Amino acid sequence: MNQVVMNARMARNKLVDGSASTFASLNVGPRTVIVSNRVPSPNEKGATAGGLAVALADSITDGTMWFGWSGKRAPETSSIADMVTVDGVTYATIDIGERDYTRFYNGFANGALWPLFHFRSGLLLYSRPDYEAYRTVNRAFAEALLPLLKPDDLIWIHDYQLLTMAAELRELGVQNRIGFFMHIPFVPPALLAVLPPAAELLAGMSTCDVVGFQTEGDRINFLECVKAFLHVKPDNSARFAFRERQVKVVLTPIGIDADKFTELAERAELTGDAKRLNESLGDRALVLGVDRLDYSKGLPQRFDAFGRLLYSFPQHLRKVAFLQIAARSRQEVGSYQTLRRELDRRAGDINGEFSDFDWVPLRYMTHPVKRNAIAGFYRRARVGLVTPLRDGMNLVAKEYVAAQDQADPGVLILSRFAGAADELTEALIVNPFDADEVAEAMHMALTMGLSERKSRHESLLLKVRHTTALKYCEDFLAYLSKAEKV
Ligand code: GDG
């Protein structure tokens, strides 16, 4: 008996021992198997900073299996998944070996793919051993998932860490429908060409039946790349043939559970954290930023823009406070350490320049805050400052809109380079590289009358309520479950 078949039997036994009731619910219709790099433990839901986990946690339904990395590092990458079922959702996780992790995660995924797909080719660090580890981990994911699969499962793979997993599944003989969704932006051919294994990665993605993107721009970039690198000819419905399979390229922007978030913000407003923030502010207006500490989020530029506001519009001195929550992430990657030092310096410069003995204009914290506290902070903020240099979607923009008091809403300032800007056109749309433009938008937001605030917010809320996390899932799965003719 070969190792894969042995693993299959052992894993099946483990699954049956763990959850007979889940099996009952999985027997009805095709099951969705979600695959993402990181699977939060069921108890950890909502506690982490990160858009993918938040969006998926909002949309996962009874009977789904969620497969991926446990978050634990082990001496070796595991070949058999650990299974646990909570509220009808089966969480299947593997540990990643210490050495694989460093090269796969810090190395190729976050040292090469992340900067490149955020249009920062100057930050890209490529090495062949990193890429080999990436391939190894994608292979390990495929091998550990294989024994858990049923013939009619719909497999839905998420994000840039797993670009070659579908190809590995196909090589292992998996014939199921496979979908892939890219949460981050996609670059045009001239940029992708910088990456040595570009064609291999595109070929990996193109072994899927459906490939989805956040914006029309990303979708077009991907189609241009497959034309240039794989020499395929997409038709007018964004379908192309590759290795005897039809690939459909779709647009399914991600969202949040807006109504649930509104309720969370209403409740949070009355809790200890929101009250403490409120007391500390007095009657000052709050400008709020909430981001993972990441160079794609444009934090140094945002700090500078706030400095420009205080310099160019001194009427706001002492009347405004800027709170930036920048939860630390990927601290083992050098460019993130550099960013942190840079922000410390700029925050010090601004506070040194403008503070008074009883007023500090900029508050900046790098430890994560509880999700319900964040919801309450959004509701208190007169201005939501969302100015990434490049972002797949940006859920913070949508959360900020959902959290507002409709009778007295705040104003969203949004970077034109966030995917969310395609939808949320009633925000104040800015170029985050232009500190003066962002400062002017802040001034406009801080002085905007109630009726304009209400009319902008009303339109934004309609959109955020329409493009929910659930709609995102339903739309993608509708494409994935519908076989296209070859
Ligand atoms: C990727 C793409 C795309 C932030 N700080 C804390 C905290 N957060 C939460 C926010 C929000 C989430 O993390 C961040 O989501 P984003 O969408 O803004 O950004 P990424 O993490 O970069 O997500 C992005 C997303 O995937 C989904 O497709 O939109 O473009 O880059 O929910 O509220 N949550 C908690 N504490 C914090 O300190 N609890």
Coordinates of C-alpha atoms and ligand atoms in Angstrom, one line a residue:
M1 CA 0.0 0.0 0.0
N2 CA 1.5 3.4 -0.9
Q3 CA 1.9 6.2 1.6
V4 CA -0.9 8.3 0.1
V5 CA -3.5 5.5 0.4
M6 CA -2.3 4.7 3.9
N7 CA -2.7 8.3 4.9
A8 CA -6.1 8.3 3.3
R9 CA -7.3 5.4 5.4
M10 CA -5.8 6.7 8.6
A11 CA -7.3 10.2 8.1
R12 CA -10.7 8.8 7.2
N13 CA -10.7 6.7 10.5
K14 CA -9.7 9.8 12.4
L15 CA -12.5 11.8 10.8
V16 CA -15.2 9.2 11.5
D17 CA -14.1 8.9 15.2
G18 CA -14.2 12.7 15.5
S19 CA -17.6 13.4 14.0
A20 CA -20.3 11.1 12.9
S21 CA -22.9 13.9 12.9
T22 CA -20.9 16.0 10.5
F23 CA -20.7 13.1 8.0
A24 CA -24.5 13.0 8.1
S25 CA -24.8 16.6 7.1
L26 CA -22.1 16.3 4.4
N27 CA -23.9 13.6 2.6
V28 CA -26.5 16.0 1.2
G29 CA -25.3 17.6 -2.1
P30 CA -21.7 18.5 -3.0
R31 CA -19.7 19.6 0.0
T32 CA -17.5 22.7 -0.2
V33 CA -13.9 22.2 0.8
I34 CA -12.3 25.5 1.6
V35 CA -8.5 25.6 1.5
S36 CA -6.5 28.5 2.9
N37 CA -3.0 28.9 4.1
R38 CA -4.1 29.6 7.7
V39 CA -7.1 28.0 9.3
P40 CA -8.1 29.7 12.6
S41 CA -8.9 27.4 15.4
P42 CA -12.7 27.6 15.9
N43 CA -12.2 29.4 19.3
E44 CA -10.0 32.0 17.7
K45 CA -12.6 33.2 15.2
G46 CA -12.7 37.0 14.9
A47 CA -9.7 37.5 17.2
T48 CA -7.1 37.9 14.4
A49 CA -6.1 40.8 12.3
G50 CA -6.5 39.6 8.7
G51 CA -9.1 40.0 6.0
L52 CA -9.3 36.5 4.6
A53 CA -10.0 34.8 7.9
V54 CA -12.6 37.5 8.8
A55 CA -14.4 37.1 5.5
L56 CA -14.4 33.4 5.4
A57 CA -15.5 33.1 9.1
D58 CA -18.5 35.3 8.1
S59 CA -19.5 33.1 5.2
I60 CA -18.7 29.5 6.2
T61 CA -21.8 27.3 6.5
D62 CA -22.8 24.0 8.0
G63 CA -21.2 21.0 6.3
T64 CA -18.2 22.9 5.0
M65 CA -14.7 21.5 5.5
W66 CA -12.0 24.2 6.0
F67 CA -8.5 22.8 5.3
G68 CA -5.1 24.4 5.8
W69 CA -2.2 25.2 8.2
S70 CA -2.9 25.0 11.9
G71 CA -0.6 27.9 12.7
K72 CA 1.8 25.5 14.5
R73 CA 5.3 24.8 13.4
A74 CA 6.7 21.3 13.9
P75 CA 10.0 19.6 13.2
E76 CA 8.5 18.2 9.9
T77 CA 5.5 19.2 7.8
S78 CA 2.7 16.8 8.7
S79 CA 1.2 14.5 6.1
I80 CA -2.1 13.7 8.0
A81 CA -4.6 16.4 8.9
D82 CA -6.0 16.9 12.4
M83 CA -9.7 17.1 12.4
V84 CA -12.1 18.9 14.6
T85 CA -15.8 19.7 14.0
V86 CA -17.5 22.6 15.6
D87 CA -21.1 23.8 14.7
G88 CA -21.2 21.6 11.7
V89 CA -17.9 22.9 10.2
T90 CA -15.0 20.5 10.0
Y91 CA -11.6 22.1 10.5
A92 CA -8.8 20.0 9.0
T93 CA -5.3 21.3 9.7
I94 CA -1.7 20.3 9.2
D95 CA 1.5 21.6 10.9
I96 CA 4.3 23.0 8.8
G97 CA 7.9 22.0 9.3
E98 CA 10.1 24.8 10.7
R99 CA 12.5 24.9 7.7
D100 CA 9.7 24.7 5.1
Y101 CA 7.8 27.5 6.9
T102 CA 10.6 30.0 6.9
R103 CA 11.3 29.6 3.2
F104 CA 7.7 29.1 2.0
Y105 CA 6.0 31.7 4.2
N106 CA 8.6 34.3 5.0
G107 CA 10.6 33.6 1.9
F108 CA 8.6 33.1 -1.3
A109 CA 5.1 33.9 -0.2
N110 CA 5.8 37.1 1.8
G111 CA 9.2 38.0 0.5
A112 CA 8.5 37.6 -3.2
L113 CA 4.8 37.2 -4.1
W114 CA 3.4 39.8 -1.6
P115 CA 5.6 42.7 -2.7
L116 CA 5.3 41.9 -6.4
F117 CA 1.5 41.6 -6.4
H118 CA 1.4 44.9 -4.5
F119 CA 3.4 46.5 -7.3
R120 CA 6.5 46.8 -5.2
S121 CA 9.0 44.9 -7.4
G122 CA 11.9 46.8 -5.6
L123 CA 11.1 44.9 -2.4
L124 CA 11.0 41.5 -4.1
L125 CA 13.5 39.0 -2.7
Y126 CA 13.7 35.9 -4.9
S127 CA 15.7 32.7 -4.2
R128 CA 15.3 29.3 -5.8
P129 CA 15.4 27.4 -2.5
D130 CA 12.5 29.6 -1.2
Y131 CA 10.5 28.8 -4.3
E132 CA 11.3 25.1 -4.0
A133 CA 10.0 25.1 -0.4
Y134 CA 6.8 26.9 -1.7
R135 CA 6.3 24.0 -4.1
T136 CA 7.0 21.5 -1.4
V137 CA 4.4 23.0 1.0
N138 CA 1.8 23.3 -1.8
R139 CA 2.5 19.6 -2.5
A140 CA 2.2 18.7 1.1
F141 CA -1.2 20.5 1.3
A142 CA -2.4 18.5 -1.7
E143 CA -1.2 15.2 -0.3
A144 CA -2.8 15.8 3.1
L145 CA -6.1 16.9 1.5
L146 CA -6.3 14.1 -1.0
P147 CA -7.5 11.3 1.4
L148 CA -10.2 13.6 2.8
L149 CA -11.8 14.3 -0.6
K150 CA -15.1 12.8 -1.9
P151 CA -15.6 12.6 -5.7
D152 CA -18.2 15.4 -5.8
D153 CA -16.6 17.9 -3.4
L154 CA -16.1 21.4 -4.7
I155 CA -12.6 22.5 -3.8
W156 CA -12.1 26.2 -3.3
I157 CA -8.5 27.3 -2.8
H158 CA -7.6 30.8 -1.4
D159 CA -4.9 33.2 -2.1
Y160 CA -1.3 33.7 -3.1
Q161 CA 0.3 31.2 -0.7
L162 CA -1.3 28.3 -2.7
L163 CA -0.9 29.2 -6.4
T164 CA 0.4 25.7 -7.3
M165 CA -1.8 23.6 -5.0
A166 CA -4.4 22.9 -7.7
A167 CA -1.7 21.6 -10.1
E168 CA -0.5 19.3 -7.4
L169 CA -4.0 18.0 -6.8
R170 CA -4.4 17.4 -10.5
E171 CA -1.1 15.5 -10.6
L172 CA -2.4 13.3 -7.8
G173 CA -5.4 12.4 -10.0
V174 CA -8.0 14.7 -8.5
Q175 CA -10.8 15.4 -11.1
N176 CA -13.1 17.5 -8.8
R177 CA -14.0 21.0 -9.7
I178 CA -11.4 23.3 -8.3
G179 CA -11.7 27.0 -7.8
F180 CA -9.1 29.6 -6.9
F181 CA -9.7 33.1 -5.5
M182 CA -7.0 35.7 -5.3
H183 CA -7.5 38.1 -2.4
I184 CA -4.7 40.4 -3.3
P185 CA -4.2 42.4 -6.5
F186 CA -2.9 40.9 -9.8
V187 CA -0.2 42.6 -11.8
P188 CA 0.1 43.2 -15.6
P189 CA 2.6 41.1 -17.6
A190 CA 5.5 43.5 -17.5
L191 CA 5.5 43.2 -13.7
L192 CA 4.9 39.5 -13.5
A193 CA 7.8 39.0 -15.8
V194 CA 10.1 40.0 -13.0
L195 CA 9.3 36.7 -11.2
P196 CA 11.4 33.8 -12.6
P197 CA 8.7 31.1 -12.2
A198 CA 5.9 33.3 -13.5
A199 CA 4.7 30.9 -16.2
E200 CA 4.7 28.0 -13.9
L201 CA 2.6 29.8 -11.4
L202 CA 0.1 30.9 -14.1
A203 CA 0.0 27.3 -15.3
G204 CA -0.7 26.2 -11.7
M205 CA -3.6 28.6 -11.4
S206 CA -4.9 27.5 -14.8
T207 CA -5.4 23.9 -13.8
C208 CA -8.5 25.2 -11.9
D209 CA -12.0 25.4 -13.4
V210 CA -12.7 28.8 -12.0
V211 CA -10.2 31.6 -11.1
G212 CA -11.7 34.7 -9.3
F213 CA -10.6 38.2 -8.6
Q214 CA -11.6 41.2 -6.5
T215 CA -11.7 43.8 -9.3
E216 CA -12.1 44.1 -13.0
G217 CA -8.6 45.5 -13.2
D218 CA -7.1 42.4 -11.6
R219 CA -9.1 40.1 -13.8
I220 CA -7.9 41.9 -16.9
N221 CA -4.3 41.8 -15.7
F222 CA -4.6 38.0 -15.2
L223 CA -6.1 37.5 -18.7
E224 CA -3.3 39.5 -20.2
C225 CA -0.7 37.5 -18.3
V226 CA -2.1 34.1 -19.4
K227 CA -2.2 35.4 -23.0
A228 CA 1.4 36.6 -22.8
F229 CA 2.9 33.6 -20.8
L230 CA 0.8 30.6 -21.6
H231 CA -0.2 31.7 -25.2
V232 CA -3.9 30.9 -24.7
K233 CA -6.8 32.8 -26.2
P234 CA -9.5 33.8 -23.8
D235 CA -13.0 34.2 -25.4
N236 CA -15.4 37.1 -24.8
S237 CA -16.7 35.5 -21.6
A238 CA -13.2 35.3 -20.1
R239 CA -12.9 31.6 -20.7
F240 CA -9.9 29.9 -22.1
A241 CA -8.8 26.3 -22.8
F242 CA -5.7 25.1 -21.0
R243 CA -4.5 21.4 -20.9
E244 CA -7.9 20.0 -22.0
R245 CA -9.8 22.0 -19.4
Q246 CA -11.9 25.1 -19.7
V247 CA -10.9 27.9 -17.2
K248 CA -13.4 30.6 -16.4
V249 CA -12.0 33.9 -15.0
V250 CA -14.6 35.6 -12.8
L251 CA -15.1 38.8 -10.8
T252 CA -16.5 38.1 -7.3
P253 CA -15.5 41.0 -4.9
I254 CA -15.4 40.1 -1.3
G255 CA -17.5 41.7 1.5
I256 CA -18.5 41.5 5.1
D257 CA -21.6 40.5 7.0
A258 CA -22.7 44.2 7.2
D259 CA -25.8 43.8 9.4
K260 CA -24.0 41.7 11.9
F261 CA -21.2 44.3 12.0
T262 CA -23.6 47.2 12.5
E263 CA -25.1 45.3 15.5
L264 CA -21.6 44.6 16.8
A265 CA -20.7 48.4 16.6
E266 CA -24.0 49.4 18.3
R267 CA -23.4 47.1 21.2
A268 CA -19.6 47.9 21.4
E269 CA -20.4 51.6 21.7
L270 CA -21.7 50.9 25.2
T271 CA -18.7 48.7 26.4
G272 CA -15.7 49.6 28.5
D273 CA -13.1 50.0 25.7
A274 CA -15.3 52.4 23.6
K275 CA -16.1 54.4 26.8
R276 CA -12.5 54.7 27.7
L277 CA -11.6 55.9 24.3
N278 CA -14.5 58.4 24.4
E279 CA -13.4 59.8 27.8
S280 CA -9.9 60.2 26.6
L281 CA -11.1 62.2 23.5
G282 CA -13.5 64.5 25.2
D283 CA -15.2 66.5 22.4
R284 CA -12.3 66.1 20.0
A285 CA -13.0 64.5 16.6
L286 CA -11.4 61.1 16.0
V287 CA -9.6 60.2 12.8
L288 CA -9.1 56.4 12.8
G289 CA -6.9 54.0 10.9
V290 CA -7.0 50.2 11.4
D291 CA -4.6 48.0 9.5
R292 CA -2.2 45.1 9.7
L293 CA 1.2 46.7 10.0
D294 CA 2.1 46.2 6.4
Y295 CA 3.9 48.4 3.8
S296 CA 1.0 47.9 1.4
K297 CA -1.2 49.9 3.7
G298 CA 0.5 53.2 3.2
L299 CA 1.1 54.0 6.9
P300 CA 4.2 56.3 6.6
Q301 CA 2.4 58.3 3.9
R302 CA -0.7 58.5 6.1
F303 CA 1.3 59.8 9.0
D304 CA 2.8 62.4 6.8
A305 CA -0.6 63.4 5.5
F306 CA -1.8 63.9 9.1
G307 CA 1.2 66.1 9.7
R308 CA 0.3 68.1 6.6
L309 CA -3.3 68.5 8.0
L310 CA -2.0 70.0 11.3
Y311 CA 0.5 72.2 9.4
S312 CA -1.9 73.5 6.6
F313 CA -5.1 73.6 8.6
P314 CA -4.1 74.8 12.1
Q315 CA -7.7 75.3 13.0
H316 CA -7.7 71.5 13.8
L317 CA -4.9 71.8 16.3
R318 CA -6.1 70.4 19.7
K319 CA -9.5 69.6 18.2
V320 CA -8.6 66.3 16.5
A321 CA -6.9 63.1 17.5
F322 CA -5.6 60.5 15.1
L323 CA -5.6 56.9 16.3
Q324 CA -3.7 54.3 14.2
I325 CA -4.2 50.7 15.2
A326 CA -1.4 48.8 13.3
A327 CA -1.5 45.2 14.5
R328 CA 2.0 43.7 14.0
S329 CA 2.2 41.0 11.3
R330 CA 5.0 39.0 9.6
Q331 CA 7.6 40.4 12.0
E332 CA 10.2 37.9 10.8
V333 CA 10.3 39.5 7.4
G334 CA 12.9 42.3 7.2
S335 CA 10.9 44.8 5.3
Y336 CA 8.2 44.7 8.1
Q337 CA 10.8 45.4 10.8
T338 CA 12.1 48.4 8.7
L339 CA 8.5 49.7 8.4
R340 CA 8.0 49.5 12.1
R341 CA 11.1 51.6 12.8
E342 CA 10.1 54.0 10.2
L343 CA 6.6 54.5 11.7
D344 CA 8.1 54.9 15.2
R345 CA 10.3 57.7 13.9
R346 CA 7.5 59.5 12.0
A347 CA 5.0 59.3 14.9
G348 CA 7.7 60.7 17.2
D349 CA 8.4 63.5 14.7
I350 CA 4.7 64.5 14.4
N351 CA 4.1 64.4 18.2
G352 CA 7.3 66.2 18.9
E353 CA 6.3 68.9 16.5
F354 CA 2.6 69.5 17.3
S355 CA 1.9 68.1 20.8
D356 CA 0.9 70.3 23.7
F357 CA 1.4 69.5 27.4
D358 CA -2.3 68.3 27.5
W359 CA -2.8 67.1 23.9
V360 CA -1.0 64.4 21.8
P361 CA -2.2 64.5 18.2
L362 CA -1.2 61.0 17.1
R363 CA -1.7 57.7 19.0
Y364 CA -0.2 54.7 17.4
M365 CA -0.3 51.1 18.7
T366 CA 1.0 47.9 17.3
H367 CA -0.7 45.3 19.4
P368 CA -4.0 43.8 18.2
V369 CA -7.3 45.1 19.5
K370 CA -10.4 43.0 20.1
R371 CA -12.8 42.9 17.2
N372 CA -15.8 44.4 19.1
A373 CA -13.6 47.2 20.5
I374 CA -12.6 48.0 16.9
A375 CA -16.3 48.1 15.9
G376 CA -17.0 50.6 18.7
F377 CA -14.0 52.8 17.7
Y378 CA -15.2 52.9 14.1
R379 CA -18.5 54.2 15.3
R380 CA -16.9 56.9 17.4
A381 CA -14.6 58.1 14.5
R382 CA -15.6 61.1 12.5
V383 CA -13.1 60.1 9.8
G384 CA -12.2 56.6 8.6
L385 CA -8.8 56.8 7.0
V386 CA -8.2 53.9 4.6
T387 CA -5.2 54.8 2.4
P388 CA -3.4 51.7 1.2
L389 CA -0.9 52.1 -1.7
R390 CA -2.4 49.0 -3.2
D391 CA -5.0 46.6 -1.7
G392 CA -7.0 43.7 -3.1
M393 CA -10.2 44.9 -1.6
N394 CA -9.8 46.3 2.0
L395 CA -12.5 45.2 4.4
V396 CA -11.7 47.9 6.9
A397 CA -13.4 50.4 4.5
K398 CA -16.6 48.3 4.5
E399 CA -16.5 47.7 8.3
Y400 CA -16.2 51.5 8.9
V401 CA -19.3 52.2 6.7
A402 CA -21.3 49.4 8.4
A403 CA -20.4 50.6 11.9
Q404 CA -21.6 54.2 11.5
D405 CA -24.6 55.7 13.3
Q406 CA -26.9 56.5 10.4
A407 CA -28.2 59.6 12.1
D408 CA -24.7 61.1 12.4
P409 CA -22.3 59.2 10.2
G410 CA -18.6 59.8 9.8
V411 CA -16.8 60.2 6.5
L412 CA -14.7 57.5 4.7
I413 CA -11.5 58.6 3.0
L414 CA -10.4 55.9 0.7
S415 CA -7.4 55.3 -1.5
R416 CA -8.1 54.9 -5.2
F417 CA -5.7 52.0 -5.2
A418 CA -7.9 49.8 -2.9
G419 CA -10.2 47.4 -4.6
A420 CA -13.0 48.8 -2.5
A421 CA -12.7 52.1 -4.4
D422 CA -14.3 50.5 -7.4
E423 CA -17.5 50.1 -5.4
L424 CA -17.4 52.7 -2.7
T425 CA -17.4 55.8 -5.0
E426 CA -19.2 58.1 -2.5
A427 CA -16.2 58.0 -0.2
L428 CA -13.6 60.8 -0.5
I429 CA -11.3 59.1 -3.0
V430 CA -7.7 60.1 -2.7
N431 CA -4.2 59.4 -4.1
P432 CA -2.4 58.1 -1.0
F433 CA 1.0 59.2 -2.4
D434 CA -0.1 62.9 -2.3
A435 CA 0.1 64.0 1.4
D436 CA -1.5 67.4 0.6
E437 CA -4.4 65.8 -1.2
V438 CA -5.1 63.4 1.8
A439 CA -4.8 66.3 4.2
E440 CA -7.3 68.3 2.2
A441 CA -9.7 65.3 2.2
M442 CA -9.3 65.1 6.0
H443 CA -10.1 68.8 6.4
M444 CA -13.1 68.4 4.1
A445 CA -14.3 65.4 6.1
L446 CA -13.8 67.2 9.5
T447 CA -15.8 70.2 8.3
M448 CA -18.5 68.3 6.2
G449 CA -22.1 69.2 7.1
L450 CA -24.5 66.5 8.4
S451 CA -26.7 66.3 5.2
E452 CA -23.7 65.6 2.9
R453 CA -22.4 63.1 5.4
K454 CA -25.7 61.4 5.6
S455 CA -26.3 61.2 1.8
R456 CA -22.8 59.9 1.1
H457 CA -23.1 57.3 3.9
E458 CA -26.6 56.2 2.8
S459 CA -25.3 55.3 -0.7
L460 CA -22.2 53.6 0.8
L461 CA -24.2 51.5 3.2
L462 CA -26.5 50.3 0.5
K463 CA -23.5 49.0 -1.4
V464 CA -21.8 47.4 1.7
R465 CA -25.1 45.6 2.5
H466 CA -25.4 44.4 -1.1
T467 CA -21.9 42.9 -1.6
T468 CA -21.7 40.8 1.5
A469 CA -19.4 38.0 2.5
L470 CA -22.3 35.6 1.9
K471 CA -23.0 37.0 -1.6
Y472 CA -19.3 36.6 -2.4
C473 CA -19.4 32.9 -1.4
E474 CA -22.7 32.3 -3.2
D475 CA -21.5 33.9 -6.4
F476 CA -18.1 32.1 -6.5
L477 CA -19.7 28.7 -5.7
A478 CA -22.3 29.3 -8.3
Y479 CA -19.5 29.5 -10.9
L480 CA -17.7 26.6 -9.3
S481 CA -20.6 24.2 -9.3
K482 CA -21.6 24.9 -12.9
A483 CA -19.5 22.8 -15.3
E484 CA -18.4 24.5 -18.5
K485 CA -18.2 22.5 -21.7
V486 CA -14.7 21.8 -22.9
Ligands
GDG1 C1 -6.4 40.6 2.5 C2 -6.2 41.6 1.4 C3 -8.7 41.9 1.2 C4 -7.1 44.8 11.7 N1 -6.5 45.1 12.8 C5 -7.1 44.3 13.8 C6 -8.1 43.6 13.2 N2 -8.1 43.9 11.9 C7 -9.0 43.3 10.9 C8 -9.9 44.3 10.3 C9 -10.3 43.6 9.0 C10 -9.1 42.8 8.7 O1 -8.3 42.6 9.9 C11 -8.1 43.4 7.7 O2 -8.7 43.1 6.4 P1 -8.2 43.9 5.1 O3 -9.2 43.5 4.0 O4 -8.3 45.4 5.4 O5 -6.7 43.5 4.8 P2 -5.8 42.2 4.7 O6 -5.5 41.6 6.0 O7 -4.5 42.7 4.0 O8 -6.6 41.2 3.8 C12 -7.3 42.6 1.3 C13 -8.8 40.7 2.2 O9 -7.6 39.9 2.2 C14 -10.0 39.9 2.0 O10 -10.1 39.4 0.7 O11 -9.7 42.8 1.4 O12 -7.2 43.5 0.2 O13 -4.9 42.2 1.5 O14 -11.4 42.8 9.2 O15 -10.9 44.7 11.1 N3 -8.9 42.7 13.9 C15 -8.6 42.6 15.2 N4 -7.7 43.3 15.8 C16 -6.8 44.2 15.2 O16 -6.0 44.8 15.8 N5 -9.4 41.8 15.9

